[in-house]
């Protein structure tokens, strides 16, 4: 059995629309009670976002770029994809009804097994000609981060039974998972897609430069995990690792930026005007993220930010929506896997700017002890509705595509 590529893409875009609905529902609950359990909807939103939208979009992208050519592999991929979708639909049904309980745990565990199956498939079946490319090497490490992130959910079971959900290790296991998802898996795949794009234009980082870039990048990904445990006010050694990791990430980004700048004269021919704008915006979002990350590694900032839910959610969504979602939409569009026009892209960016500004505003106001303007939650809800418009247009456009 085999499905056309557009079906795979439509499925992930459908999840994107669904998580926007769930996110808006969560924000509506701060304005008006709507009779759903906040916790259950939050679990549904976060699982469908990371596993439904981001994961499905990435595996289809990796499949299309590195594997699809061989007929035999198409059937195998279809099997893996369908098995994964069953687990995602299972989570979509069980999380709103029962939250974290037997059936949702079974489906999320089966999902993890399907993701290992995909990782094995990818590493074995990638086109032999691509195996020496920098983009493949980076994509492969992206999959290692995906596997590493799953240590978080596996350890939750042990922590729950031995230490209880109020233990700091419970929170750290979730932060471990989130960190290796957005800083590891998602970011590395976005970077691998960028290298693939360069290679398609016959531009490739030299062996030495790629090695340097990879070493800085991977050490930085490991070390910046320690930012997630700064809320526990650990020893200064841990702060040192967090700051060191953030600086290394800036250096890694600098290497790639400099290389892109040098190759720009040749590279710019591969982009339309619209794509160039999107790439600049993506670069800016990335730059802002690594600066925020560096600030968050210092004790003064870390102590106040870690306790501030709005800043944590604002920072996480900067990564999920700015780098993950916007980055994936850019590459899906660039590789002609989805249709994306200026209208919905700019509406999406408007929603991103408005919601991030409101989240950081609340965080800062709480820091300085000021008062929120009245109807703050109503405005946050309305700003989030703009995402519904953007993702709705993307979904409908791709249904018709
Ligand atoms: C499309 C627009 C989105 C909206 C309106 C939205 C909204 C929200 C809201 C209101 C929360 C709960 C915050 C709280 O309890 O304080 C949340 C949590 C979360 N969202 Fe989103 N979200 C969106 C997109 C995404 C995307 C694209 C991802 C991932 C790819 C994502 C992943 C998460 C995760 C993992 C959490 C849980 C964070 C935690 O509990 O620490 N969201 N989101």
CSV table of C-alpha atoms and ligand atoms in Angstrom, one decimal:
chain,number,residue,atom,x,y,z
A,1,UNK,CA,0.0,0.0,0.0
A,2,UNK,CA,1.1,3.5,-0.8
A,3,UNK,CA,-0.3,7.0,-0.3
A,4,UNK,CA,0.3,10.0,-2.5
A,5,UNK,CA,2.6,12.6,-0.9
A,6,UNK,CA,-0.1,15.2,-0.7
A,7,UNK,CA,-2.1,13.0,1.7
A,8,UNK,CA,0.8,12.9,4.1
A,9,UNK,CA,1.2,16.6,3.9
A,10,UNK,CA,-2.5,17.3,4.4
A,11,UNK,CA,-2.6,15.2,7.5
A,12,UNK,CA,0.2,17.2,9.2
A,13,UNK,CA,-1.3,20.5,8.1
A,14,UNK,CA,-4.7,19.3,9.6
A,15,UNK,CA,-3.0,18.7,12.9
A,16,UNK,CA,-1.5,22.3,12.8
A,17,UNK,CA,-5.1,23.6,12.4
A,18,UNK,CA,-6.3,21.4,15.3
A,19,UNK,CA,-3.6,22.6,17.7
A,20,UNK,CA,-4.4,26.2,16.9
A,21,UNK,CA,-8.1,25.3,17.8
A,22,UNK,CA,-6.9,23.7,21.1
A,23,UNK,CA,-4.5,26.5,21.9
A,24,UNK,CA,-7.3,29.1,21.4
A,25,UNK,CA,-9.6,26.9,23.6
A,26,UNK,CA,-7.0,27.0,26.3
A,27,UNK,CA,-6.8,30.8,26.1
A,28,UNK,CA,-10.6,31.0,26.1
A,29,UNK,CA,-10.6,29.2,29.4
A,30,UNK,CA,-8.9,32.2,31.0
A,31,UNK,CA,-11.7,34.5,29.8
A,32,UNK,CA,-14.7,32.2,30.3
A,33,UNK,CA,-15.0,28.7,31.8
A,34,UNK,CA,-16.1,26.4,28.9
A,35,UNK,CA,-16.6,23.1,30.8
A,36,UNK,CA,-13.5,21.2,29.6
A,37,UNK,CA,-10.7,20.1,31.8
A,38,UNK,CA,-7.8,22.6,31.3
A,39,UNK,CA,-5.2,19.9,32.1
A,40,UNK,CA,-6.6,17.4,29.6
A,41,UNK,CA,-6.9,19.9,26.8
A,42,UNK,CA,-3.3,21.1,27.6
A,43,UNK,CA,-2.1,17.5,27.3
A,44,UNK,CA,-3.9,17.0,24.0
A,45,UNK,CA,-2.6,20.3,22.7
A,46,UNK,CA,1.0,19.6,23.5
A,47,UNK,CA,1.0,16.0,22.3
A,48,UNK,CA,-0.8,16.7,19.0
A,49,UNK,CA,1.5,19.7,18.4
A,50,UNK,CA,4.8,17.9,18.9
A,51,UNK,CA,3.8,14.4,17.8
A,52,UNK,CA,1.0,15.2,15.3
A,53,UNK,CA,2.0,18.3,13.6
A,54,UNK,CA,5.8,18.7,14.0
A,55,UNK,CA,6.7,15.0,14.0
A,56,UNK,CA,4.5,14.1,11.0
A,57,UNK,CA,5.7,17.1,9.0
A,58,UNK,CA,9.4,16.2,9.7
A,59,UNK,CA,9.2,12.5,8.8
A,60,UNK,CA,7.4,13.3,5.5
A,61,UNK,CA,10.0,16.0,4.8
A,62,UNK,CA,12.9,13.6,5.5
A,63,UNK,CA,11.2,10.8,3.5
A,64,UNK,CA,10.8,13.1,0.5
A,65,UNK,CA,14.3,14.6,0.6
A,66,UNK,CA,16.3,11.5,1.4
A,67,UNK,CA,14.4,8.2,0.6
A,68,UNK,CA,11.3,8.4,-1.6
A,69,UNK,CA,12.9,7.5,-4.9
A,70,UNK,CA,12.9,3.7,-4.3
A,71,UNK,CA,9.5,2.1,-4.9
A,72,UNK,CA,10.0,-0.6,-2.3
A,73,UNK,CA,10.6,2.0,0.4
A,74,UNK,CA,7.4,3.8,-0.3
A,75,UNK,CA,5.3,0.8,0.9
A,76,UNK,CA,7.4,0.5,4.1
A,77,UNK,CA,7.2,4.2,4.8
A,78,UNK,CA,3.4,4.1,4.3
A,79,UNK,CA,3.1,1.3,6.9
A,80,UNK,CA,5.2,3.2,9.4
A,81,UNK,CA,3.3,6.4,8.8
A,82,UNK,CA,-0.1,4.7,9.2
A,83,UNK,CA,0.9,2.9,12.4
A,84,UNK,CA,2.2,6.2,13.8
A,85,UNK,CA,-1.1,8.0,12.8
A,86,UNK,CA,-3.1,5.3,14.7
A,87,UNK,CA,-1.2,6.1,17.9
A,88,UNK,CA,-1.7,9.9,17.3
A,89,UNK,CA,-5.4,9.5,16.7
A,90,UNK,CA,-5.5,7.3,19.8
A,91,UNK,CA,-3.9,10.2,21.8
A,92,UNK,CA,-6.2,12.7,20.2
A,93,UNK,CA,-9.2,10.7,21.5
A,94,UNK,CA,-8.0,9.6,24.9
A,95,UNK,CA,-6.2,12.7,26.2
A,96,UNK,CA,-9.3,15.0,26.2
A,97,UNK,CA,-11.4,12.3,27.9
A,98,UNK,CA,-9.0,10.9,30.5
A,99,UNK,CA,-5.8,13.0,30.6
A,100,UNK,CA,-2.7,11.1,31.5
A,101,UNK,CA,-4.2,7.6,32.2
A,102,UNK,CA,-4.0,4.1,31.0
A,103,UNK,CA,-5.0,4.4,27.3
A,104,UNK,CA,-3.3,7.7,26.6
A,105,UNK,CA,-0.1,6.3,28.1
A,106,UNK,CA,-0.5,3.2,26.0
A,107,UNK,CA,-0.9,5.2,22.8
A,108,UNK,CA,2.0,7.6,23.7
A,109,UNK,CA,4.3,4.6,24.4
A,110,UNK,CA,3.3,3.0,21.1
A,111,UNK,CA,4.1,6.3,19.4
A,112,UNK,CA,7.6,6.2,20.8
A,113,UNK,CA,8.1,2.7,19.4
A,114,UNK,CA,6.9,3.9,16.0
A,115,UNK,CA,9.3,6.8,16.1
A,116,UNK,CA,12.2,4.3,16.7
A,117,UNK,CA,10.9,2.3,13.8
A,118,UNK,CA,11.1,5.4,11.6
A,119,UNK,CA,14.6,6.2,12.8
A,120,UNK,CA,15.8,2.7,11.9
A,121,UNK,CA,14.1,2.9,8.5
A,122,UNK,CA,15.6,6.3,7.8
A,123,UNK,CA,19.1,5.3,8.6
A,124,UNK,CA,18.9,2.0,6.7
A,125,UNK,CA,17.0,3.3,3.6
A,126,UNK,CA,18.5,6.7,2.8
A,127,UNK,CA,19.7,7.0,-0.7
A,128,UNK,CA,23.3,5.7,-0.7
A,129,UNK,CA,24.4,8.8,-2.8
A,130,UNK,CA,23.2,11.1,0.0
A,131,UNK,CA,24.9,9.3,2.9
A,132,UNK,CA,28.1,11.3,2.7
A,133,UNK,CA,26.3,14.6,2.5
A,134,UNK,CA,26.4,17.1,5.5
A,135,UNK,CA,22.7,17.4,5.4
A,136,UNK,CA,22.2,13.6,5.9
A,137,UNK,CA,24.7,13.5,8.7
A,138,UNK,CA,22.9,16.4,10.5
A,139,UNK,CA,19.5,14.8,9.9
A,140,UNK,CA,20.7,11.6,11.3
A,141,UNK,CA,21.9,13.3,14.5
A,142,UNK,CA,18.5,15.0,14.6
A,143,UNK,CA,16.9,11.5,14.9
A,144,UNK,CA,19.4,10.7,17.7
A,145,UNK,CA,18.0,13.7,19.6
A,146,UNK,CA,14.5,12.5,19.0
A,147,UNK,CA,15.5,9.1,20.6
A,148,UNK,CA,17.3,10.9,23.4
A,149,UNK,CA,14.3,13.1,24.1
A,150,UNK,CA,12.2,9.9,24.7
A,151,UNK,CA,14.3,9.2,27.8
A,152,UNK,CA,12.1,11.9,29.4
A,153,UNK,CA,8.8,10.1,29.0
A,154,UNK,CA,10.2,6.7,29.8
A,155,UNK,CA,11.7,7.9,33.1
A,156,UNK,CA,8.4,9.6,34.1
A,157,UNK,CA,6.9,6.2,34.9
A,158,UNK,CA,9.7,5.3,37.3
A,159,UNK,CA,9.7,8.8,38.9
A,160,UNK,CA,5.9,8.7,39.4
A,161,UNK,CA,6.0,5.4,41.2
A,162,UNK,CA,9.2,5.9,43.2
A,163,UNK,CA,9.2,9.7,43.9
A,164,UNK,CA,5.7,11.0,43.0
A,165,UNK,CA,4.6,13.8,40.6
A,166,UNK,CA,5.6,16.5,43.1
A,167,UNK,CA,9.3,15.5,42.9
A,168,UNK,CA,11.6,18.0,41.1
A,169,UNK,CA,12.8,15.1,38.9
A,170,UNK,CA,9.3,14.9,37.5
A,171,UNK,CA,9.5,18.5,36.2
A,172,UNK,CA,13.1,17.9,35.1
A,173,UNK,CA,12.1,14.8,33.1
A,174,UNK,CA,9.5,16.9,31.2
A,175,UNK,CA,12.0,19.7,30.6
A,176,UNK,CA,14.5,17.1,29.4
A,177,UNK,CA,12.0,15.9,26.9
A,178,UNK,CA,11.0,19.4,25.7
A,179,UNK,CA,14.6,20.6,25.5
A,180,UNK,CA,15.8,17.7,23.3
A,181,UNK,CA,12.6,18.1,21.2
A,182,UNK,CA,12.9,21.8,20.3
A,183,UNK,CA,16.7,22.4,20.8
A,184,UNK,CA,17.7,19.0,19.5
A,185,UNK,CA,15.3,17.2,17.2
A,186,UNK,CA,13.4,20.2,15.7
A,187,UNK,CA,16.2,22.7,15.4
A,188,UNK,CA,18.7,20.1,14.0
A,189,UNK,CA,16.2,19.0,11.3
A,190,UNK,CA,15.5,22.6,10.3
A,191,UNK,CA,19.3,23.1,10.0
A,192,UNK,CA,19.7,19.8,8.0
A,193,UNK,CA,17.0,21.0,5.6
A,194,UNK,CA,18.9,24.3,5.2
A,195,UNK,CA,22.1,22.4,4.4
A,196,UNK,CA,20.1,20.2,1.9
A,197,UNK,CA,18.9,23.3,0.2
A,198,UNK,CA,22.5,24.6,0.0
A,199,UNK,CA,23.7,21.3,-1.4
A,200,UNK,CA,20.9,21.4,-4.1
A,201,UNK,CA,22.4,24.7,-5.2
A,202,UNK,CA,25.9,23.0,-5.3
A,203,UNK,CA,27.0,24.8,-2.2
A,204,UNK,CA,28.5,22.7,0.6
A,205,UNK,CA,30.4,23.4,3.8
A,206,UNK,CA,33.9,22.1,3.6
A,207,UNK,CA,34.7,19.0,5.7
A,208,UNK,CA,36.6,21.0,8.2
A,209,UNK,CA,34.0,23.8,8.5
A,210,UNK,CA,31.2,21.3,8.9
A,211,UNK,CA,33.1,19.4,11.6
A,212,UNK,CA,33.7,22.7,13.5
A,213,UNK,CA,30.0,23.7,13.1
A,214,UNK,CA,28.8,20.3,14.3
A,215,UNK,CA,31.1,20.1,17.3
A,216,UNK,CA,29.9,23.6,18.5
A,217,UNK,CA,26.3,22.8,17.7
A,218,UNK,CA,26.1,19.4,19.5
A,219,UNK,CA,28.1,20.5,22.6
A,220,UNK,CA,25.8,23.5,22.8
A,221,UNK,CA,22.7,21.4,22.6
A,222,UNK,CA,23.8,19.1,25.4
A,223,UNK,CA,25.0,22.0,27.6
A,224,UNK,CA,22.0,24.2,27.1
A,225,UNK,CA,19.9,21.5,28.7
A,226,UNK,CA,21.2,22.8,32.0
A,227,UNK,CA,19.3,26.0,31.5
A,228,UNK,CA,16.2,23.9,32.1
A,229,UNK,CA,17.3,22.9,35.6
A,230,UNK,CA,18.4,26.4,36.7
A,231,UNK,CA,15.0,26.8,38.4
A,232,UNK,CA,16.5,24.5,41.1
A,233,UNK,CA,19.2,27.1,41.8
A,234,UNK,CA,22.1,24.5,41.3
A,235,UNK,CA,25.8,25.0,41.9
A,236,UNK,CA,27.7,27.7,39.9
A,237,UNK,CA,29.3,24.8,37.8
A,238,UNK,CA,25.9,24.1,36.3
A,239,UNK,CA,25.4,27.8,35.6
A,240,UNK,CA,28.8,27.8,33.9
A,241,UNK,CA,27.7,24.9,31.6
A,242,UNK,CA,24.5,26.7,30.7
A,243,UNK,CA,26.3,29.9,29.8
A,244,UNK,CA,29.0,28.0,27.9
A,245,UNK,CA,26.4,26.1,25.9
A,246,UNK,CA,24.6,29.3,25.0
A,247,UNK,CA,27.9,30.9,23.8
A,248,UNK,CA,28.8,27.8,21.8
A,249,UNK,CA,25.4,28.0,20.1
A,250,UNK,CA,26.0,31.6,19.1
A,251,UNK,CA,29.3,30.5,17.6
A,252,UNK,CA,27.7,27.7,15.7
A,253,UNK,CA,25.0,30.0,14.4
A,254,UNK,CA,27.8,32.6,13.5
A,255,UNK,CA,29.7,30.0,11.4
A,256,UNK,CA,26.6,29.1,9.4
A,257,UNK,CA,25.6,32.8,9.0
A,258,UNK,CA,29.1,33.7,7.8
A,259,UNK,CA,29.1,30.8,5.3
A,260,UNK,CA,25.6,31.8,4.1
A,261,UNK,CA,26.7,35.4,3.7
A,262,UNK,CA,29.8,34.4,1.6
A,263,UNK,CA,27.7,32.1,-0.6
A,264,UNK,CA,24.8,34.5,-0.9
A,265,UNK,CA,25.7,35.8,-4.3
A,266,UNK,CA,25.3,32.4,-5.7
A,267,UNK,CA,22.6,31.1,-3.3
A,268,UNK,CA,20.1,34.0,-3.7
A,269,UNK,CA,19.3,32.7,-7.2
A,270,UNK,CA,17.6,29.7,-5.7
A,271,UNK,CA,15.0,31.8,-3.9
A,272,UNK,CA,12.0,33.8,-5.0
A,273,UNK,CA,11.6,37.3,-3.4
A,274,UNK,CA,9.0,35.9,-1.0
A,275,UNK,CA,11.3,33.0,0.0
A,276,UNK,CA,14.1,35.4,0.7
A,277,UNK,CA,11.9,37.4,3.0
A,278,UNK,CA,10.9,34.2,4.9
A,279,UNK,CA,14.5,33.1,5.2
A,280,UNK,CA,15.5,36.4,6.7
A,281,UNK,CA,12.6,36.3,9.1
A,282,UNK,CA,13.6,32.8,10.1
A,283,UNK,CA,17.2,33.9,10.6
A,284,UNK,CA,16.0,36.7,12.8
A,285,UNK,CA,13.8,34.5,14.9
A,286,UNK,CA,16.8,32.1,15.4
A,287,UNK,CA,19.1,35.0,16.4
A,288,UNK,CA,16.6,36.3,18.9
A,289,UNK,CA,16.2,32.8,20.4
A,290,UNK,CA,19.9,32.3,21.0
A,291,UNK,CA,20.2,35.8,22.6
A,292,UNK,CA,17.2,35.0,24.9
A,293,UNK,CA,18.8,31.6,25.7
A,294,UNK,CA,22.1,33.3,26.7
A,295,UNK,CA,20.3,35.8,28.9
A,296,UNK,CA,18.3,33.0,30.5
A,297,UNK,CA,21.6,31.2,31.5
A,298,UNK,CA,22.7,34.0,33.9
A,299,UNK,CA,21.5,33.6,37.6
A,300,UNK,CA,19.6,36.9,37.8
A,301,UNK,CA,17.5,36.3,34.7
A,302,UNK,CA,17.2,32.6,35.2
A,303,UNK,CA,15.9,32.9,38.8
A,304,UNK,CA,13.2,35.3,37.9
A,305,UNK,CA,12.2,33.8,34.5
A,306,UNK,CA,12.0,30.2,35.7
A,307,UNK,CA,9.2,31.0,38.0
A,308,UNK,CA,7.4,33.1,35.5
A,309,UNK,CA,5.0,30.8,33.6
A,310,UNK,CA,4.2,33.5,30.9
A,311,UNK,CA,7.9,33.9,30.0
A,312,UNK,CA,8.4,30.1,29.9
A,313,UNK,CA,5.4,29.6,27.7
A,314,UNK,CA,6.4,32.7,25.6
A,315,UNK,CA,10.0,31.3,25.1
A,316,UNK,CA,8.8,27.8,24.4
A,317,UNK,CA,6.3,29.0,21.8
A,318,UNK,CA,9.0,31.2,20.3
A,319,UNK,CA,10.7,27.9,19.5
A,320,UNK,CA,7.6,25.9,18.6
A,321,UNK,CA,5.9,28.5,16.5
A,322,UNK,CA,8.8,30.6,15.4
A,323,UNK,CA,11.5,28.1,14.6
A,324,UNK,CA,9.6,24.8,14.4
A,325,UNK,CA,6.3,25.7,12.7
A,326,UNK,CA,7.5,28.7,10.7
A,327,UNK,CA,10.7,26.9,9.7
A,328,UNK,CA,8.8,23.7,8.7
A,329,UNK,CA,6.3,25.8,6.7
A,330,UNK,CA,9.1,27.5,4.9
A,331,UNK,CA,10.9,24.2,3.9
A,332,UNK,CA,7.6,22.4,3.0
A,333,UNK,CA,6.9,25.3,0.7
A,334,UNK,CA,10.4,25.6,-0.6
A,335,UNK,CA,10.5,21.9,-1.5
A,336,UNK,CA,7.0,22.2,-3.1
A,337,UNK,CA,5.3,19.9,-0.7
A,338,UNK,CA,2.7,22.4,0.4
A,339,UNK,CA,1.2,25.6,-1.0
A,340,UNK,CA,1.8,28.7,1.1
A,341,UNK,CA,1.0,32.2,0.0
A,342,UNK,CA,1.9,35.6,1.4
A,343,UNK,CA,-1.6,36.2,2.8
A,344,UNK,CA,-1.6,33.3,5.3
A,345,UNK,CA,2.2,33.6,6.0
A,346,UNK,CA,1.9,37.2,7.1
A,347,UNK,CA,-1.3,36.5,9.1
A,348,UNK,CA,0.6,33.8,10.9
A,349,UNK,CA,3.5,36.1,11.6
A,350,UNK,CA,1.1,38.8,12.9
A,351,UNK,CA,-0.4,36.2,15.3
A,352,UNK,CA,3.1,35.2,16.4
A,353,UNK,CA,4.2,38.8,17.1
A,354,UNK,CA,0.9,39.7,18.9
A,355,UNK,CA,0.8,36.6,21.2
A,356,UNK,CA,4.5,36.7,22.0
A,357,UNK,CA,4.4,40.4,22.8
A,358,UNK,CA,1.4,39.8,25.1
A,359,UNK,CA,3.1,36.9,26.9
A,360,UNK,CA,6.4,38.7,27.4
A,361,UNK,CA,4.5,41.8,28.5
A,362,UNK,CA,2.7,39.9,31.2
A,363,UNK,CA,6.0,38.3,32.3
A,364,UNK,CA,7.7,41.7,32.5
A,365,UNK,CA,4.8,43.4,34.3
A,366,UNK,CA,4.8,40.7,36.9
A,367,UNK,CA,8.6,41.1,37.3
A,368,UNK,CA,8.4,44.8,38.0
A,369,UNK,CA,5.3,44.4,40.2
A,370,UNK,CA,3.0,46.5,37.9
A,371,UNK,CA,-0.7,45.9,37.0
A,372,UNK,CA,-1.9,44.2,33.9
A,373,UNK,CA,-4.2,46.3,31.7
A,374,UNK,CA,-7.8,45.2,32.0
A,375,UNK,CA,-9.1,42.6,29.5
A,376,UNK,CA,-5.5,41.2,29.1
A,377,UNK,CA,-6.7,37.6,28.7
A,378,UNK,CA,-9.4,38.7,26.3
A,379,UNK,CA,-6.8,40.3,24.1
A,380,UNK,CA,-4.5,37.3,24.4
A,381,UNK,CA,-7.4,35.1,23.3
A,382,UNK,CA,-8.3,37.4,20.4
A,383,UNK,CA,-4.6,37.5,19.3
A,384,UNK,CA,-4.5,33.7,19.4
A,385,UNK,CA,-7.6,33.6,17.2
A,386,UNK,CA,-5.5,35.1,14.4
A,387,UNK,CA,-3.6,31.8,14.4
A,388,UNK,CA,-6.9,30.1,13.6
A,389,UNK,CA,-7.3,32.3,10.6
A,390,UNK,CA,-3.8,31.6,9.3
A,391,UNK,CA,-3.7,27.9,9.9
A,392,UNK,CA,-7.3,27.6,8.6
A,393,UNK,CA,-6.3,29.3,5.3
A,394,UNK,CA,-3.2,27.0,5.0
A,395,UNK,CA,-5.4,24.0,5.6
A,396,UNK,CA,-8.1,24.9,3.1
A,397,UNK,CA,-5.5,26.0,0.5
A,398,UNK,CA,-3.8,22.7,0.7
A,399,UNK,CA,-7.0,20.7,0.6
A,400,UNK,CA,-7.7,22.3,-2.7
A,401,UNK,CA,-4.1,22.1,-3.9
B,1,LIG,C1,-1.1,27.6,17.0
B,1,LIG,C2,-1.1,28.4,18.1
B,1,LIG,C3,-0.8,28.0,19.5
B,1,LIG,C4,-1.5,28.5,20.6
B,1,LIG,C5,-2.6,29.5,20.6
B,1,LIG,C6,-1.0,27.8,21.7
B,1,LIG,C7,-1.4,28.0,23.0
B,1,LIG,C8,-0.9,27.3,24.1
B,1,LIG,C9,-1.4,27.6,25.5
B,1,LIG,C10,-2.5,28.5,25.9
B,1,LIG,C11,-0.7,26.7,26.3
B,1,LIG,C12,-0.9,26.6,27.8
B,1,LIG,C13,-0.1,27.6,28.5
B,1,LIG,C14,-0.2,27.5,30.0
B,1,LIG,O1,-0.8,26.6,30.6
B,1,LIG,O2,0.2,28.4,30.7
B,1,LIG,C15,0.2,26.0,25.5
B,1,LIG,C16,1.1,25.0,25.9
B,1,LIG,C17,1.9,24.3,25.2
B,1,LIG,N1,2.0,24.4,23.8
B,1,LIG,FE1,1.0,25.6,22.6
B,1,LIG,N2,0.0,26.9,21.3
B,1,LIG,C18,0.1,27.0,20.0
B,1,LIG,C19,1.0,26.3,19.2
B,1,LIG,C20,1.9,25.3,19.6
B,1,LIG,C21,2.8,24.6,18.8
B,1,LIG,C22,3.0,24.8,17.3
B,1,LIG,C23,3.5,23.8,19.7
B,1,LIG,C24,4.6,22.8,19.4
B,1,LIG,C25,5.0,22.5,18.2
B,1,LIG,C26,3.0,23.9,21.0
B,1,LIG,C27,3.4,23.2,22.1
B,1,LIG,C28,2.9,23.4,23.4
B,1,LIG,C29,3.4,22.7,24.5
B,1,LIG,C30,4.5,21.6,24.5
B,1,LIG,C31,2.8,23.2,25.6
B,1,LIG,C32,2.9,22.8,27.1
B,1,LIG,C33,4.0,23.6,27.7
B,1,LIG,C34,4.2,23.3,29.2
B,1,LIG,O3,3.2,22.8,29.8
B,1,LIG,O4,5.2,23.6,29.8
B,1,LIG,N3,2.0,24.9,20.9
B,1,LIG,N4,0.0,26.4,24.2
